[in-house]
């Protein structure tokens, strides 16, 4: 219903990593890391627009961290409900 809520067509999904996924009684917790906050926001948009997920909520993001000279990554955690 919101024309501004569309997804970014050229978004590279390789900029985000899911490192944990838990589901219990249709309540999900997703943990991961992303290149930046915009990538996390894109994941949230896509999940919210999905017909599979509902009640998508960002729980937290962490400060960017650098390890072994690699690019900084932002940790995130979100909750949602799955419909199946």
mmCIF file of C-alpha atoms in Angstrom:
data_model
loop_
_atom_site.group_PDB
_atom_site.id
_atom_site.type_symbol
_atom_site.label_atom_id
_atom_site.label_comp_id
_atom_site.label_asym_id
_atom_site.label_seq_id
_atom_site.Cartn_x
_atom_site.Cartn_y
_atom_site.Cartn_z
ATOM 1 C CA UNK A 1 0.000 0.000 0.000
ATOM 2 C CA UNK A 2 3.034 2.294 0.398
ATOM 3 C CA UNK A 3 4.722 3.040 -2.951
ATOM 4 C CA UNK A 4 7.897 4.098 -1.106
ATOM 5 C CA UNK A 5 8.193 0.685 0.574
ATOM 6 C CA UNK A 6 9.525 -1.125 -2.491
ATOM 7 C CA UNK A 7 12.712 -3.115 -2.597
ATOM 8 C CA UNK A 8 15.992 -1.944 -4.106
ATOM 9 C CA UNK A 9 16.199 -3.907 -7.345
ATOM 10 C CA UNK A 10 19.991 -3.877 -7.662
ATOM 11 C CA UNK A 11 20.751 -4.841 -4.054
ATOM 12 C CA UNK A 12 23.569 -7.386 -3.773
ATOM 13 C CA UNK A 13 22.484 -10.065 -1.291
ATOM 14 C CA UNK A 14 26.132 -11.020 -0.771
ATOM 15 C CA UNK A 15 26.473 -7.901 1.413
ATOM 16 C CA UNK A 16 24.597 -9.620 4.259
ATOM 17 C CA UNK A 17 25.166 -12.894 6.132
ATOM 18 C CA UNK A 18 22.700 -14.782 8.304
ATOM 19 C CA UNK A 19 24.701 -16.481 11.054
ATOM 20 C CA UNK A 20 21.800 -17.739 13.158
ATOM 21 C CA UNK A 21 18.152 -18.619 12.625
ATOM 22 C CA UNK A 22 15.859 -19.948 15.334
ATOM 23 C CA UNK A 23 12.178 -20.751 14.951
ATOM 24 C CA UNK A 24 9.860 -21.870 17.719
ATOM 25 C CA UNK A 25 6.074 -21.964 17.355
ATOM 26 C CA UNK A 26 6.326 -19.665 14.278
ATOM 27 C CA UNK A 27 8.328 -17.020 16.174
ATOM 28 C CA UNK A 28 11.716 -16.460 14.508
ATOM 29 C CA UNK A 29 14.957 -14.874 15.613
ATOM 30 C CA UNK A 30 17.486 -14.027 12.906
ATOM 31 C CA UNK A 31 21.057 -13.014 13.718
ATOM 32 C CA UNK A 32 23.650 -11.881 11.225
ATOM 33 C CA UNK A 33 26.130 -9.339 9.929
ATOM 34 C CA UNK A 34 25.995 -6.850 7.080
ATOM 35 C CA UNK A 35 28.291 -4.388 5.350
ATOM 36 C CA UNK A 36 26.250 -1.426 6.656
ATOM 37 C CA UNK A 37 22.901 -0.343 8.086
ATOM 38 C CA UNK A 38 21.408 0.176 4.619
ATOM 39 C CA UNK A 39 21.850 -3.541 3.913
ATOM 40 C CA UNK A 40 20.068 -4.396 7.160
ATOM 41 C CA UNK A 41 17.249 -1.998 6.244
ATOM 42 C CA UNK A 42 16.916 -3.684 2.837
ATOM 43 C CA UNK A 43 16.596 -7.114 4.487
ATOM 44 C CA UNK A 44 13.922 -5.731 6.827
ATOM 45 C CA UNK A 45 11.996 -4.262 3.865
ATOM 46 C CA UNK A 46 12.137 -7.528 1.944
ATOM 47 C CA UNK A 47 11.005 -9.600 4.911
ATOM 48 C CA UNK A 48 8.184 -7.143 5.700
ATOM 49 C CA UNK A 49 6.964 -7.269 2.085
ATOM 50 C CA UNK A 50 7.214 -11.065 1.974
ATOM 51 C CA UNK A 51 4.131 -13.259 2.157
ATOM 52 C CA UNK A 52 6.079 -15.670 4.377
ATOM 53 C CA UNK A 53 7.130 -13.341 7.221
ATOM 54 C CA UNK A 54 5.082 -11.024 9.436
ATOM 55 C CA UNK A 55 5.704 -8.649 12.370
ATOM 56 C CA UNK A 56 9.336 -7.999 11.391
ATOM 57 C CA UNK A 57 11.124 -6.053 14.161
ATOM 58 C CA UNK A 58 14.745 -4.967 14.368
ATOM 59 C CA UNK A 59 15.924 -5.796 17.889
ATOM 60 C CA UNK A 60 19.436 -4.370 17.708
ATOM 61 C CA UNK A 61 22.408 -3.451 15.575
ATOM 62 C CA UNK A 62 25.976 -3.354 16.752
ATOM 63 C CA UNK A 63 28.882 -1.037 16.185
ATOM 64 C CA UNK A 64 30.834 -1.844 13.008
ATOM 65 C CA UNK A 65 33.719 -4.145 13.811
ATOM 66 C CA UNK A 66 36.841 -4.941 11.831
ATOM 67 C CA UNK A 67 38.613 -8.279 12.011
ATOM 68 C CA UNK A 68 41.809 -9.386 10.271
ATOM 69 C CA UNK A 69 41.975 -6.232 8.145
ATOM 70 C CA UNK A 70 38.670 -7.032 6.448
ATOM 71 C CA UNK A 71 35.879 -4.534 5.877
ATOM 72 C CA UNK A 72 33.841 -3.475 8.916
ATOM 73 C CA UNK A 73 30.657 -5.466 9.513
ATOM 74 C CA UNK A 74 27.544 -4.444 11.440
ATOM 75 C CA UNK A 75 25.941 -7.151 13.596
ATOM 76 C CA UNK A 76 22.141 -7.304 13.757
ATOM 77 C CA UNK A 77 19.323 -9.224 15.380
ATOM 78 C CA UNK A 78 15.687 -9.230 14.339
ATOM 79 C CA UNK A 79 12.526 -11.048 15.243
ATOM 80 C CA UNK A 80 9.549 -11.949 13.102
ATOM 81 C CA UNK A 81 6.759 -14.458 12.712
ATOM 82 C CA UNK A 82 6.625 -16.996 9.945
ATOM 83 C CA UNK A 83 3.434 -17.943 8.104
ATOM 84 C CA UNK A 84 3.124 -21.518 6.899
#
